[in-house]
PDB file of C-alpha atoms in Angstrom:
ATOM      1  CA  MET A  25     202.756-158.896  72.346  1.00  0.00           C
ATOM      2  CA  GLN A  26     204.422-162.235  71.867  1.00  0.00           C
ATOM      3  CA  LYS A  27     207.608-162.882  69.900  1.00  0.00           C
ATOM      4  CA  LEU A  28     207.040-164.803  66.684  1.00  0.00           C
ATOM      5  CA  ALA A  29     208.888-168.019  65.867  1.00  0.00           C
ATOM      6  CA  LYS A  30     210.910-168.005  62.620  1.00  0.00           C
ATOM      7  CA  ARG A  31     208.241-169.672  60.446  1.00  0.00           C
ATOM      8  CA  GLU A  32     205.476-167.585  62.048  1.00  0.00           C
ATOM      9  CA  GLU A  33     207.415-164.440  61.213  1.00  0.00           C
ATOM     10  CA  GLN A  34     207.912-165.613  57.621  1.00  0.00           C
ATOM     11  CA  ILE A  35     204.159-166.157  57.310  1.00  0.00           C
ATOM     12  CA  MET A  36     203.419-162.753  58.805  1.00  0.00           C
ATOM     13  CA  GLN A  37     205.897-161.088  56.411  1.00  0.00           C
ATOM     14  CA  VAL A  38     203.926-162.545  53.490  1.00  0.00           C
ATOM     15  CA  VAL A  39     200.562-161.469  54.939  1.00  0.00           C
ATOM     16  CA  TRP A  40     201.885-157.983  55.787  1.00  0.00           C
ATOM     17  CA  GLN A  41     203.054-157.619  52.198  1.00  0.00           C
ATOM     18  CA  LEU A  42     199.829-158.935  50.626  1.00  0.00           C
ATOM     19  CA  GLU A  43     197.486-157.382  53.240  1.00  0.00           C
ATOM     20  CA  GLU A  44     194.997-160.246  52.641  1.00  0.00           C
ATOM     21  CA  ALA A  45     195.934-163.812  51.805  1.00  0.00           C
ATOM     22  CA  PHE A  46     194.659-167.340  51.427  1.00  0.00           C
ATOM     23  CA  ILE A  47     196.846-170.274  52.521  1.00  0.00           C
ATOM     24  CA  LYS A  48     197.934-170.882  48.892  1.00  0.00           C
ATOM     25  CA  ASP A  49     199.054-167.214  48.622  1.00  0.00           C
ATOM     26  CA  ILE A  50     201.070-167.539  51.818  1.00  0.00           C
ATOM     27  CA  ILE A  51     202.774-170.718  50.568  1.00  0.00           C
ATOM     28  CA  GLU A  52     203.678-168.986  47.281  1.00  0.00           C
ATOM     29  CA  GLY A  53     205.313-166.156  49.238  1.00  0.00           C
ATOM     30  CA  LEU A  54     207.426-168.415  51.462  1.00  0.00           C
ATOM     31  CA  PRO A  55     211.021-169.344  50.609  1.00  0.00           C
ATOM     32  CA  GLU A  56     212.020-172.729  49.200  1.00  0.00           C
ATOM     33  CA  PRO A  57     211.598-175.468  50.165  1.00  0.00           C
ATOM     34  CA  LYS A  58     207.883-174.710  50.295  1.00  0.00           C
ATOM     35  CA  PRO A  59     206.200-176.163  53.378  1.00  0.00           C
ATOM     36  CA  HIS A  60     203.223-178.513  53.070  1.00  0.00           C
ATOM     37  CA  TYR A  61     199.759-176.908  52.938  1.00  0.00           C
ATOM     38  CA  ASN A  62     198.705-178.513  56.238  1.00  0.00           C
ATOM     39  CA  SER A  63     201.820-177.197  58.007  1.00  0.00           C
ATOM     40  CA  VAL A  64     201.106-173.639  56.888  1.00  0.00           C
ATOM     41  CA  ALA A  65     197.419-173.985  57.772  1.00  0.00           C
ATOM     42  CA  THR A  66     198.391-175.106  61.285  1.00  0.00           C
ATOM     43  CA  MET A  67     200.800-172.181  61.715  1.00  0.00           C
ATOM     44  CA  VAL A  68     198.183-169.730  60.446  1.00  0.00           C
ATOM     45  CA  LYS A  69     195.659-171.131  62.921  1.00  0.00           C
ATOM     46  CA  ILE A  70     198.192-170.543  65.715  1.00  0.00           C
ATOM     47  CA  LEU A  71     198.705-166.950  64.496  1.00  0.00           C
ATOM     48  CA  VAL A  72     194.934-166.424  64.636  1.00  0.00           C
ATOM     49  CA  GLU A  73     194.870-167.818  68.198  1.00  0.00           C
ATOM     50  CA  LYS A  74     197.787-165.530  69.184  1.00  0.00           C
ATOM     51  CA  GLY A  75     195.911-162.515  67.829  1.00  0.00           C
ATOM     52  CA  PHE A  76     198.250-161.717  64.935  1.00  0.00           C
ATOM     53  CA  LEU A  77     195.809-162.659  62.155  1.00  0.00           C
ATOM     54  CA  GLN A  78     192.084-162.579  61.637  1.00  0.00           C
ATOM     55  CA  ALA A  79     190.224-165.120  59.526  1.00  0.00           C
ATOM     56  CA  GLU A  80     187.296-164.290  57.275  1.00  0.00           C
ATOM     57  CA  LYS A  81     185.282-167.264  56.016  1.00  0.00           C
ATOM     58  CA  LEU A  82     184.585-167.083  52.292  1.00  0.00           C
ATOM     59  CA  GLY A  83     182.659-170.128  51.095  1.00  0.00           C
ATOM     60  CA  ASN A  84     184.706-173.190  51.981  1.00  0.00           C
ATOM     61  CA  THR A  85     187.931-171.320  52.688  1.00  0.00           C
ATOM     62  CA  TYR A  86     189.352-168.535  54.813  1.00  0.00           C
ATOM     63  CA  ARG A  87     191.057-165.291  53.903  1.00  0.00           C
ATOM     64  CA  TYR A  88     193.563-163.984  56.445  1.00  0.00           C
ATOM     65  CA  SER A  89     194.576-160.423  57.223  1.00  0.00           C
ATOM     66  CA  PRO A  90     196.863-158.955  59.893  1.00  0.00           C
ATOM     67  CA  LEU A  91     195.543-157.697  63.222  1.00  0.00           C
ATOM     68  CA  VAL A  92     199.042-156.504  64.184  1.00  0.00           C
ATOM     69  CA  THR A  93     200.810-154.172  61.774  1.00  0.00           C
ATOM     70  CA  LEU A  94     204.417-154.634  60.747  1.00  0.00           C
ATOM     71  CA  ALA A  95     205.204-151.267  62.355  1.00  0.00           C
ATOM     72  CA  GLU A  96     203.683-152.369  65.691  1.00  0.00           C
ATOM     73  CA  TYR A  97     205.593-155.654  65.659  1.00  0.00           C
ATOM     74  CA  ARG A  98     208.856-153.999  64.596  1.00  0.00           C
ATOM     75  CA  LYS A  99     208.555-151.416  67.390  1.00  0.00           C
ATOM     76  CA  GLN A 100     208.068-154.144  69.999  1.00  0.00           C
ATOM     77  CA  ASP A 101     210.853-156.296  68.520  1.00  0.00           C
ATOM     78  CA  VAL A 102     213.365-153.417  68.463  1.00  0.00           C
ATOM     79  CA  ALA A 103     212.422-152.467  72.038  1.00  0.00           C
ATOM     80  CA  THR A 104     213.095-156.059  73.118  1.00  0.00           C
ATOM     81  CA  ILE A 105     216.486-156.107  71.373  1.00  0.00           C
ATOM     82  CA  LYS A 106     217.405-152.733  72.910  1.00  0.00           C
ATOM     83  CA  ARG A 107     216.474-153.935  76.397  1.00  0.00           C
ATOM     84  CA  LYS A 108     217.958-157.437  76.085  1.00  0.00           C
ATOM     85  CA  TYR A 109     221.277-156.661  74.388  1.00  0.00           C
ATOM     86  CA  PHE A 110     221.996-152.971  74.997  1.00  0.00           C
ATOM     87  CA  GLY A 111     220.891-152.288  78.580  1.00  0.00           C
ATOM     88  CA  ASN A 112     217.866-150.412  77.242  1.00  0.00           C
ATOM     89  CA  SER A 113     220.226-147.772  75.798  1.00  0.00           C
ATOM     90  CA  PHE A 114     219.340-146.460  72.348  1.00  0.00           C
ATOM     91  CA  THR A 115     222.781-144.853  72.104  1.00  0.00           C
ATOM     92  CA  LYS A 116     224.576-148.169  72.730  1.00  0.00           C
ATOM     93  CA  MET A 117     222.346-149.935  70.214  1.00  0.00           C
ATOM     94  CA  LEU A 118     222.837-147.268  67.560  1.00  0.00           C
ATOM     95  CA  THR A 119     226.593-147.198  68.153  1.00  0.00           C
ATOM     96  CA  HIS A 120     226.744-150.969  67.768  1.00  0.00           C
ATOM     97  CA  PHE A 121     224.904-150.928  64.437  1.00  0.00           C
ATOM     98  CA  ALA A 122     226.822-147.913  63.152  1.00  0.00           C
ATOM     99  CA  LYS A 123     230.124-149.749  63.786  1.00  0.00           C
ATOM    100  CA  GLU A 124     228.994-153.209  62.670  1.00  0.00           C
ATOM    101  CA  GLU A 125     227.297-152.076  59.477  1.00  0.00           C
ATOM    102  CA  ASN A 126     230.218-149.903  58.294  1.00  0.00           C
ATOM    103  CA  LEU A 127     227.871-147.075  57.382  1.00  0.00           C
ATOM    104  CA  SER A 128     228.926-144.800  54.532  1.00  0.00           C
ATOM    105  CA  ASP A 129     229.460-141.087  55.137  1.00  0.00           C
ATOM    106  CA  GLU A 130     226.151-140.433  53.376  1.00  0.00           C
ATOM    107  CA  GLU A 131     224.300-142.892  55.626  1.00  0.00           C
ATOM    108  CA  LEU A 132     225.876-141.339  58.732  1.00  0.00           C
ATOM    109  CA  ASP A 133     224.904-137.856  57.532  1.00  0.00           C
ATOM    110  CA  ASP A 134     221.321-139.064  56.919  1.00  0.00           C
ATOM    111  CA  LEU A 135     221.224-140.539  60.405  1.00  0.00           C
ATOM    112  CA  VAL A 136     222.496-137.333  62.027  1.00  0.00           C
ATOM    113  CA  ARG A 137     219.927-135.307  60.046  1.00  0.00           C
ATOM    114  CA  LEU A 138     217.142-137.652  61.159  1.00  0.00           C
ATOM    115  CA  ILE A 139     218.192-137.443  64.819  1.00  0.00           C
ATOM    116  CA  LYS A 140     218.430-133.649  64.671  1.00  0.00           C
ATOM    117  CA  SER A 141     214.976-133.426  63.074  1.00  0.00           C
ATOM    118  CA  GLN A 142     213.505-135.270  66.068  1.00  0.00           C
ATOM    119  CA  ARG A 143     214.643-132.591  68.563  1.00  0.00           C
ATOM    120  CA  PRO A 144     212.256-129.895  69.722  1.00  0.00           C
ATOM    121  CA  ALA A 145     212.946-126.514  68.064  1.00  0.00           C
ATOM    122  CA  ASN A 146     214.136-124.892  71.340  1.00  0.00           C
ATOM    123  CA  SER A 147     216.830-127.458  72.183  1.00  0.00           C
TER     124      SER A 147
END
């Protein structure tokens, strides 16, 4: 799966949230300053070509929906970050974010509980 450029990712975030969208819906969901209709249409066409979106023709227009889920993209993106910046070590990555984000005691406890819940019962 390819990495999305910043504007492509913004467009996908809107489509992921809406589940189905026309170009005008995508533009409404993008941050200010709003890009021109033709610019968004071009980016959406690229996302269709890359396999991130599918287009359904409805009359004279198209409705777009995601072919790649947010969860699938996030998983790939996190794996890339882990490999690229943390030597493919989940522990190093988690340690980095735990220190940098100044997690509260409650957040740390939640994280420990989550990690423990992922272990097999006979560990």
